[in-house]
PDB file of C-alpha atoms in Angstrom:
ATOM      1  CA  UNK D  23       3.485  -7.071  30.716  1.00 49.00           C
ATOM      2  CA  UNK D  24       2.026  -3.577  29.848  1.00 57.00           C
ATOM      3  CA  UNK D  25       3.831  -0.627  27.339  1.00 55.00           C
ATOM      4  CA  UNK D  26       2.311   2.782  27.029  1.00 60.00           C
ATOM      5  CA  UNK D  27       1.431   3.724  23.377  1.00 62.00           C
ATOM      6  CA  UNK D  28       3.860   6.144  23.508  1.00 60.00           C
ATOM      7  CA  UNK D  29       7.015   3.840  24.059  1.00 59.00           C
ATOM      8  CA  UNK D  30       6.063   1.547  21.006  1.00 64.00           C
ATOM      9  CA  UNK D  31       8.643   0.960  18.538  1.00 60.00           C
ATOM     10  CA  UNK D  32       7.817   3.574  15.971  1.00 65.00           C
ATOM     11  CA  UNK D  33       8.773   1.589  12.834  1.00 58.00           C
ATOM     12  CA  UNK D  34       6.505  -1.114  14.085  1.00 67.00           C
ATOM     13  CA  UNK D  35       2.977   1.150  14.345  1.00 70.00           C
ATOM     14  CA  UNK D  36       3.590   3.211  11.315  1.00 72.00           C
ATOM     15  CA  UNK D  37       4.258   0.199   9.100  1.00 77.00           C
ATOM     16  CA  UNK D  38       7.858   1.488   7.859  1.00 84.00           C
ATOM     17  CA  UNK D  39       8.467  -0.233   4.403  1.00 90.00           C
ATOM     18  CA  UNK D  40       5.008  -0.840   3.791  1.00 93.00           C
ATOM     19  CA  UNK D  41       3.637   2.939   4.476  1.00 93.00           C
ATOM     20  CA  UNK D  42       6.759   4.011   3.137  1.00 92.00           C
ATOM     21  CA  UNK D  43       5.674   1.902  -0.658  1.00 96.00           C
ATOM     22  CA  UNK D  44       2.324   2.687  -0.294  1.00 97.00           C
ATOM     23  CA  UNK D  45       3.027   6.450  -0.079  1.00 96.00           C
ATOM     24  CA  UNK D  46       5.435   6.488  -2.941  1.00 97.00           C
ATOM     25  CA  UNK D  47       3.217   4.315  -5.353  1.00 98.00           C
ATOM     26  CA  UNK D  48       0.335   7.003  -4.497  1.00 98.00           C
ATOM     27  CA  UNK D  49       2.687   9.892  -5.406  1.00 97.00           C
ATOM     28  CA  UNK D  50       3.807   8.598  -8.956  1.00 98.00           C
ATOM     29  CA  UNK D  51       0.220   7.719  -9.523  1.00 98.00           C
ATOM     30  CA  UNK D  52      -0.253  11.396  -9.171  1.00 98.00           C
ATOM     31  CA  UNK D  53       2.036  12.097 -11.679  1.00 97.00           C
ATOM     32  CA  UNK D  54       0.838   9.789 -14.174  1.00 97.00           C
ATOM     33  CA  UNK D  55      -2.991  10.811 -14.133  1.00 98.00           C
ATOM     34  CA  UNK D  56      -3.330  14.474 -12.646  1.00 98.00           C
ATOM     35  CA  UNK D  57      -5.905  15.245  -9.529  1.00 96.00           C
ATOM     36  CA  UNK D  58      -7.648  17.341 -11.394  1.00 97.00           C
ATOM     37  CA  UNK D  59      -8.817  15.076 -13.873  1.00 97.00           C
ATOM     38  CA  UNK D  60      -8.707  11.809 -11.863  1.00 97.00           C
ATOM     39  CA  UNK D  61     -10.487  10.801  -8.714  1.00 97.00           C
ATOM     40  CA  UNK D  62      -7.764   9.583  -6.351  1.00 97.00           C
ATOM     41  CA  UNK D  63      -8.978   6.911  -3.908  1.00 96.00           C
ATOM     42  CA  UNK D  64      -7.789   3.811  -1.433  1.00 97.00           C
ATOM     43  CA  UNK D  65      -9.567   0.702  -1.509  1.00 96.00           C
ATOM     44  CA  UNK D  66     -10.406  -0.725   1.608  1.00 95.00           C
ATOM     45  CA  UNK D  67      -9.677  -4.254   2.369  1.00 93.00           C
ATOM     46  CA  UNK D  68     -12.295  -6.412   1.214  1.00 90.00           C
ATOM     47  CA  UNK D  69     -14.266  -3.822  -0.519  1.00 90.00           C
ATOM     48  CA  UNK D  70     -17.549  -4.473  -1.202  1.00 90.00           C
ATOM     49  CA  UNK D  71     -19.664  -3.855  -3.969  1.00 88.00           C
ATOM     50  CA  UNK D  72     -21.428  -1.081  -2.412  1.00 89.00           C
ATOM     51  CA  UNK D  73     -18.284   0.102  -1.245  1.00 90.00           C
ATOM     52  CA  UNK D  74     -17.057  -0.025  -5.330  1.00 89.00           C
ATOM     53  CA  UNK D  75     -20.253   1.868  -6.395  1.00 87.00           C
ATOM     54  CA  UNK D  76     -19.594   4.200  -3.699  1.00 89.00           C
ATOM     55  CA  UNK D  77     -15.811   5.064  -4.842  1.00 89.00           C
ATOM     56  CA  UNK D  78     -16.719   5.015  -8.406  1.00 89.00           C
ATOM     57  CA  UNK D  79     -18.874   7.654  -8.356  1.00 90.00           C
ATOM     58  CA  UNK D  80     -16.698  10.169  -9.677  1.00 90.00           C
ATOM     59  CA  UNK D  81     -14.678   8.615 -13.038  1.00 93.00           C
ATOM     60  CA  UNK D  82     -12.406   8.418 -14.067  1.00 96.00           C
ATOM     61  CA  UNK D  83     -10.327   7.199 -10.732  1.00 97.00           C
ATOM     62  CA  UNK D  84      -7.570   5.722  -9.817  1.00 98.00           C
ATOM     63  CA  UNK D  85      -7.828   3.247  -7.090  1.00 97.00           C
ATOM     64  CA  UNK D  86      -4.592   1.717  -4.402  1.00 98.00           C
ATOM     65  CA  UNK D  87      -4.790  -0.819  -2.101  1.00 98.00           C
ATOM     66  CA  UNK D  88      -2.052  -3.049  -0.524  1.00 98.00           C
ATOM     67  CA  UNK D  89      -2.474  -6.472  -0.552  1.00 97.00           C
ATOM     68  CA  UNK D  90       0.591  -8.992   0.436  1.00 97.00           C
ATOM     69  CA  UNK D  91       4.191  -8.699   1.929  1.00 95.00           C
ATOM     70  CA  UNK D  92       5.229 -12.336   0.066  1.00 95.00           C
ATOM     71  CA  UNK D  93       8.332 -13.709   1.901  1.00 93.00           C
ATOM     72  CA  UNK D  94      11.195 -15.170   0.430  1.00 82.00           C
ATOM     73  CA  UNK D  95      12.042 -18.488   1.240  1.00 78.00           C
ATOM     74  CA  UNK D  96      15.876 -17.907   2.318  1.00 76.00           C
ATOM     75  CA  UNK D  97      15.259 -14.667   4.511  1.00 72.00           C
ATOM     76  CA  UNK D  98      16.829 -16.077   7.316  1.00 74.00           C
ATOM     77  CA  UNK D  99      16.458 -13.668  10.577  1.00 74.00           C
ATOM     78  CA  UNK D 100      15.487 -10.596   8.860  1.00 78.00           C
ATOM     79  CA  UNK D 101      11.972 -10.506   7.346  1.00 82.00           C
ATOM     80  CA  UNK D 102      12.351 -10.034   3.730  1.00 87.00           C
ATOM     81  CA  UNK D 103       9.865 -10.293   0.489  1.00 92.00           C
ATOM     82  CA  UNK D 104       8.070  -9.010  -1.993  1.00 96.00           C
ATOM     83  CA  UNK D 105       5.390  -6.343  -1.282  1.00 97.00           C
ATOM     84  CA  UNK D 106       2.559  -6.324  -3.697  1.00 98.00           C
ATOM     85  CA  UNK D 107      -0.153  -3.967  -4.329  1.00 98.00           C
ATOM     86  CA  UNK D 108      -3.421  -3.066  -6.499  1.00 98.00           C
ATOM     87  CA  UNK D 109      -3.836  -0.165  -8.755  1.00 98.00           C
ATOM     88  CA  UNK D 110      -7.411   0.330 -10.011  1.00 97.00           C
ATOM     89  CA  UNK D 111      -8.369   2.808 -13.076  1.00 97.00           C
ATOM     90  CA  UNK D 112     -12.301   3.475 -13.808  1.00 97.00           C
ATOM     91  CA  UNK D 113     -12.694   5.063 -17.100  1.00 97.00           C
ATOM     92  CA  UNK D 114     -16.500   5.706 -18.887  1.00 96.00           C
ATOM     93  CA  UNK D 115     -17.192   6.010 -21.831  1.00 96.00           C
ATOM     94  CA  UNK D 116     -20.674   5.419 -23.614  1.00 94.00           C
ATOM     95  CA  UNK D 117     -19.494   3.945 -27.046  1.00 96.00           C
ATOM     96  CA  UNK D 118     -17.811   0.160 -26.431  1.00 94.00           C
ATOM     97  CA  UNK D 119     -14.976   1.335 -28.696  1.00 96.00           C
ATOM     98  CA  UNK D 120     -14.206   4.548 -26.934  1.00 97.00           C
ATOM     99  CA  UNK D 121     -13.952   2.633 -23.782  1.00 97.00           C
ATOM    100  CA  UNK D 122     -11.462   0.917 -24.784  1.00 97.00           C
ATOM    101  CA  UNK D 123      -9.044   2.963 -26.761  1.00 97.00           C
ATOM    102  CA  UNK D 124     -10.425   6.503 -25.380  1.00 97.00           C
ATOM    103  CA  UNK D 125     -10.742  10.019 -27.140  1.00 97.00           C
ATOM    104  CA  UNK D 126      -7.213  11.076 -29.069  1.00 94.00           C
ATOM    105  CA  UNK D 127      -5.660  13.382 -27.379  1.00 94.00           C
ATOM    106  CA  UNK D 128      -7.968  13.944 -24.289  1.00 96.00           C
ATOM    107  CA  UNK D 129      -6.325  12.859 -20.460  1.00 95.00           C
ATOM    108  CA  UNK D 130     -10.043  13.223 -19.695  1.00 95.00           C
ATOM    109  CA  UNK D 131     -11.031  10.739 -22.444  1.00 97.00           C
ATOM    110  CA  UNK D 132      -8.808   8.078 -21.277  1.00 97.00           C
ATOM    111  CA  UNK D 133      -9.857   4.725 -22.825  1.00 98.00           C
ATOM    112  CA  UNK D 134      -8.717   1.571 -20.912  1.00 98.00           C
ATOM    113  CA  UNK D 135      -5.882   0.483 -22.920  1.00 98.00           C
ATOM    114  CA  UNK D 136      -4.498   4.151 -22.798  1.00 98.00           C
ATOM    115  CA  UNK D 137      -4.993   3.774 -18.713  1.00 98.00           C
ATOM    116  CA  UNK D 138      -3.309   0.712 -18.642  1.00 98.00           C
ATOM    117  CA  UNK D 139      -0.510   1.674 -21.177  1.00 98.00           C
ATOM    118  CA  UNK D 140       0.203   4.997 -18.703  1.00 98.00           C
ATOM    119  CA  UNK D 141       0.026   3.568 -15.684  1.00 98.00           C
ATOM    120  CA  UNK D 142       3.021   0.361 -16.483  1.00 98.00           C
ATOM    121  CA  UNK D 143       5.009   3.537 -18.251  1.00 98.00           C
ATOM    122  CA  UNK D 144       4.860   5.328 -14.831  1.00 98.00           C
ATOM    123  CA  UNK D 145       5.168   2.146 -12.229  1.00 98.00           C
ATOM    124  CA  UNK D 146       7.452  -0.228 -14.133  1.00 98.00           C
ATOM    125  CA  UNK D 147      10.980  -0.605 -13.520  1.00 97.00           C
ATOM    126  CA  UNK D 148      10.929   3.171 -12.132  1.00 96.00           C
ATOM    127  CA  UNK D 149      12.836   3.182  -9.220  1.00 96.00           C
ATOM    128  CA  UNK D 150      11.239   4.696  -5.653  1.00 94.00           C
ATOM    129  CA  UNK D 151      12.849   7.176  -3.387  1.00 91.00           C
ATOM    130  CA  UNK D 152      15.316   6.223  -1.113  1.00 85.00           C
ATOM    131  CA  UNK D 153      16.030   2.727  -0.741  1.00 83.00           C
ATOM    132  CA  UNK D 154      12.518   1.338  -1.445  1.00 87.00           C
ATOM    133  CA  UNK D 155      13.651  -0.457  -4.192  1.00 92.00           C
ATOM    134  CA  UNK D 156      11.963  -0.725  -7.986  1.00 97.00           C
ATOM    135  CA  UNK D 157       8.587  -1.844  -8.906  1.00 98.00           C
ATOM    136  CA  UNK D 158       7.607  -4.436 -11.070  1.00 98.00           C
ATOM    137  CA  UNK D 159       3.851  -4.076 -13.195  1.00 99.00           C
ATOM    138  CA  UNK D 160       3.330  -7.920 -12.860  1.00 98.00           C
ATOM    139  CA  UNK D 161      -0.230  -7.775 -14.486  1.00 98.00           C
ATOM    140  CA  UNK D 162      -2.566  -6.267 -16.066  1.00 98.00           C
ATOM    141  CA  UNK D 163      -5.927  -7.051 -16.395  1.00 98.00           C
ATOM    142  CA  UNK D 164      -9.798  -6.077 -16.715  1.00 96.00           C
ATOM    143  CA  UNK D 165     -11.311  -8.167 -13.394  1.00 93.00           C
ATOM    144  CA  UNK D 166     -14.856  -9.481 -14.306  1.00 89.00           C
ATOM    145  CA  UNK D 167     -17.078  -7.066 -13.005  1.00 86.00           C
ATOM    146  CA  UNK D 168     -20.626  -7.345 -15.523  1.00 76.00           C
ATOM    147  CA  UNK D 169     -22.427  -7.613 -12.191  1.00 83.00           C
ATOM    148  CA  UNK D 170     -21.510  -5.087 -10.196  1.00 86.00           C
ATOM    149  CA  UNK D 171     -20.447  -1.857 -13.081  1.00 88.00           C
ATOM    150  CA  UNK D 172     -22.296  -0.454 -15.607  1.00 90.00           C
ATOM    151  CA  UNK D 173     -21.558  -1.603 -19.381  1.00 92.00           C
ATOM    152  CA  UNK D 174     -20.344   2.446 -19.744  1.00 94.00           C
ATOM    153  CA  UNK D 175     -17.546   2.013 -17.242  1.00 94.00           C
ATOM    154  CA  UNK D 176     -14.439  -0.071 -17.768  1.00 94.00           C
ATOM    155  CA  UNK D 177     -11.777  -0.869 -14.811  1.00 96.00           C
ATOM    156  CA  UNK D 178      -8.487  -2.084 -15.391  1.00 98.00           C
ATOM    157  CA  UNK D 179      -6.428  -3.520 -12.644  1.00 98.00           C
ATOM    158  CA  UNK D 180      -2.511  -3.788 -12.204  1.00 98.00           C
ATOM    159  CA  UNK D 181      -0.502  -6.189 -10.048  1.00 99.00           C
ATOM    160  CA  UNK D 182       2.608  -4.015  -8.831  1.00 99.00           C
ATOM    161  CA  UNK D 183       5.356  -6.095  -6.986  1.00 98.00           C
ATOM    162  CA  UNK D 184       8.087  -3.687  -5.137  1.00 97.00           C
ATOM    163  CA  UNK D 185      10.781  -6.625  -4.274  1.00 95.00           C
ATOM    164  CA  UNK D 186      13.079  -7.710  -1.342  1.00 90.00           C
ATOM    165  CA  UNK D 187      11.753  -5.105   1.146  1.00 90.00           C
ATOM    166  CA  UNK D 188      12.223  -5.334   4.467  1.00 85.00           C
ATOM    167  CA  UNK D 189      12.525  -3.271   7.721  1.00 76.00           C
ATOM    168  CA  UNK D 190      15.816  -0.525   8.223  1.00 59.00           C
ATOM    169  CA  UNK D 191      17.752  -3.236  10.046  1.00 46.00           C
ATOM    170  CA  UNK D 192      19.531  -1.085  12.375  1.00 45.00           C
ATOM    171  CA  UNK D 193      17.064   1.512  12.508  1.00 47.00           C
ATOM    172  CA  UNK D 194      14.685  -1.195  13.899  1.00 45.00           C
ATOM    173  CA  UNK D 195      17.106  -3.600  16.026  1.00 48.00           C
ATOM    174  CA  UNK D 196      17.621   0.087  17.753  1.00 51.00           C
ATOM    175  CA  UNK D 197      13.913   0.585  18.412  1.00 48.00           C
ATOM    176  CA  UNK D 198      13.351  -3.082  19.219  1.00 51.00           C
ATOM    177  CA  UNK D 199      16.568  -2.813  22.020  1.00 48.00           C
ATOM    178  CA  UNK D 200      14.981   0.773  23.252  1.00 51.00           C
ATOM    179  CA  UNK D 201      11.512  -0.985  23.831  1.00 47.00           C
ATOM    180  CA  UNK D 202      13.049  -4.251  25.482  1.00 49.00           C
ATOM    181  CA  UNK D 203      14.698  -1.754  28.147  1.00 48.00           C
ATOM    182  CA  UNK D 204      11.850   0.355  29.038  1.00 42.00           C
ATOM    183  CA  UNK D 205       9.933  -0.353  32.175  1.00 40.00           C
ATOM    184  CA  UNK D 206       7.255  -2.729  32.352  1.00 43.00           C
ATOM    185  CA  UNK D 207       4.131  -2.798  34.147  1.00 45.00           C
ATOM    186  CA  UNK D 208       2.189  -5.773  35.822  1.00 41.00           C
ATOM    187  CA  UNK D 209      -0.611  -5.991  38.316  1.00 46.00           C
ATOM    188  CA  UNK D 210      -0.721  -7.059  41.643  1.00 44.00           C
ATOM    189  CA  UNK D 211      -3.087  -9.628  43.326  1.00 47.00           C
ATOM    190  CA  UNK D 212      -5.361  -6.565  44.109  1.00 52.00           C
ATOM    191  CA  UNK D 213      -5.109  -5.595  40.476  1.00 52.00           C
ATOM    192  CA  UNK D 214      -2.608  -2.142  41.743  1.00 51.00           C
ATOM    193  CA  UNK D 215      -0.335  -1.843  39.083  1.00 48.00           C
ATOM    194  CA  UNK D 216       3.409  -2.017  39.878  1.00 42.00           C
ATOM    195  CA  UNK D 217       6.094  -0.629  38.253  1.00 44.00           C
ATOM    196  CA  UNK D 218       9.411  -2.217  37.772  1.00 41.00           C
ATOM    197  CA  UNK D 219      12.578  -0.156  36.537  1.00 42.00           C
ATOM    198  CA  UNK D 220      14.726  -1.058  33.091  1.00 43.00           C
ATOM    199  CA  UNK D 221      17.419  -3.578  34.689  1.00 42.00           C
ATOM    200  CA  UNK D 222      20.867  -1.719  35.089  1.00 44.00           C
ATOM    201  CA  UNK D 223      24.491  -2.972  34.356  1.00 43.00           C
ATOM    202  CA  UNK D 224      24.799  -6.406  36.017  1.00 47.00           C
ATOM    203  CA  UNK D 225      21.373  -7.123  36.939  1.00 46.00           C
ATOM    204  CA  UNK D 226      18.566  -9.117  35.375  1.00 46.00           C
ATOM    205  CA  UNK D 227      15.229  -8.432  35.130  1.00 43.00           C
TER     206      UNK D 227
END
């Protein structure tokens, strides 16, 4: 069985709930450290180092990246969990101290702990638009990273949870019942493809 593109379920390409997170996380981030001071970047999956020295080259940055949708146990016919997420801040500074507690009063002289304080006061507990749900900071943490970043440069990374997400239930049982009665497409012996109508009152397909 063959679908055009075009007659896809639309909540199932664009990623609804996930997108929808994603998009809203990168928005507050915005808020919290300004575009024209910070470097706003995604992380790829399974970034590599180059990939890191590539996206660092501008600092300080704020890096997002998605990395889980964690079920929960009990969520019965509806797909439900936990979606969790990466925030990255790079911040340089040439004296060890600086890096860590930054220049007073400067946005641009962000230390690390300043970063990290900012970015849980912005994320945590702050509820998202619509019916996303709230997000949780779940860690924060400096990765190991002495062989891949200069000793100037210090990255802090936050685990951000949004819980209990899941698709618009009706919104997607109405897509899923549109795509189920559009008209499917198989081939032939010859390889011709044929065409067969939805099935109407009465009939099965």
């Amino acid at each position: 069985m063959e679908l055009p593109e075009n007659q896809y379920p639309r909540l199932l390409l664009h990623g609804g709930p996930i997108v929808e997170a994603f998009m809203a996380l990168r928005q507050r981030l915005h808020e919290a450290f300004p575009s024209d001071i910070f470097r706003h970047i995604v992380v790829p999956p399974n970034a590599k180092r180059a990939t890191w020295e590539r996206l660092l080259t501008t600092k300080p940055a704020i890096g997002l990246a998605w990395n889980a949708w964690k079920p929960h146990g009990d969520c019965g016919a509806t797909f439900r969990g936990d979606l969790v997420f990466a925030v990255f801040i790079a911040v340089q500074h040439t004296d060890p101290g600086r890096l860590y507690v930054g220049v007073p009063g400067s946005l641009r002289g962000m230390g690390a702990m300043g970063a990290a304080g900012a970015a849980a006061a912005f994320l945590h507990a702050r509820a998202l638009p619509g019916e996303l749900g709230t997000p949780m900071v779940r860690l924060i943490a400096l990765p190991p990273t002495a062989d891949w970043l200069a000793d100037d440069v210090g990255l802090v990374s936050l685990e951000v949870t949004v819980p209990n997400v899941s698709f618009d239930g009706p919104a997607l049982a109405q897509q899923l019942d549109d795509f189920k009665g559009l008209a499917v497409t198989w081939q032939d012996a010859e390889g011709d493809t044929l065409v067969a109508p939805p099935p109407q009152t009465g009939e099965t397909a």
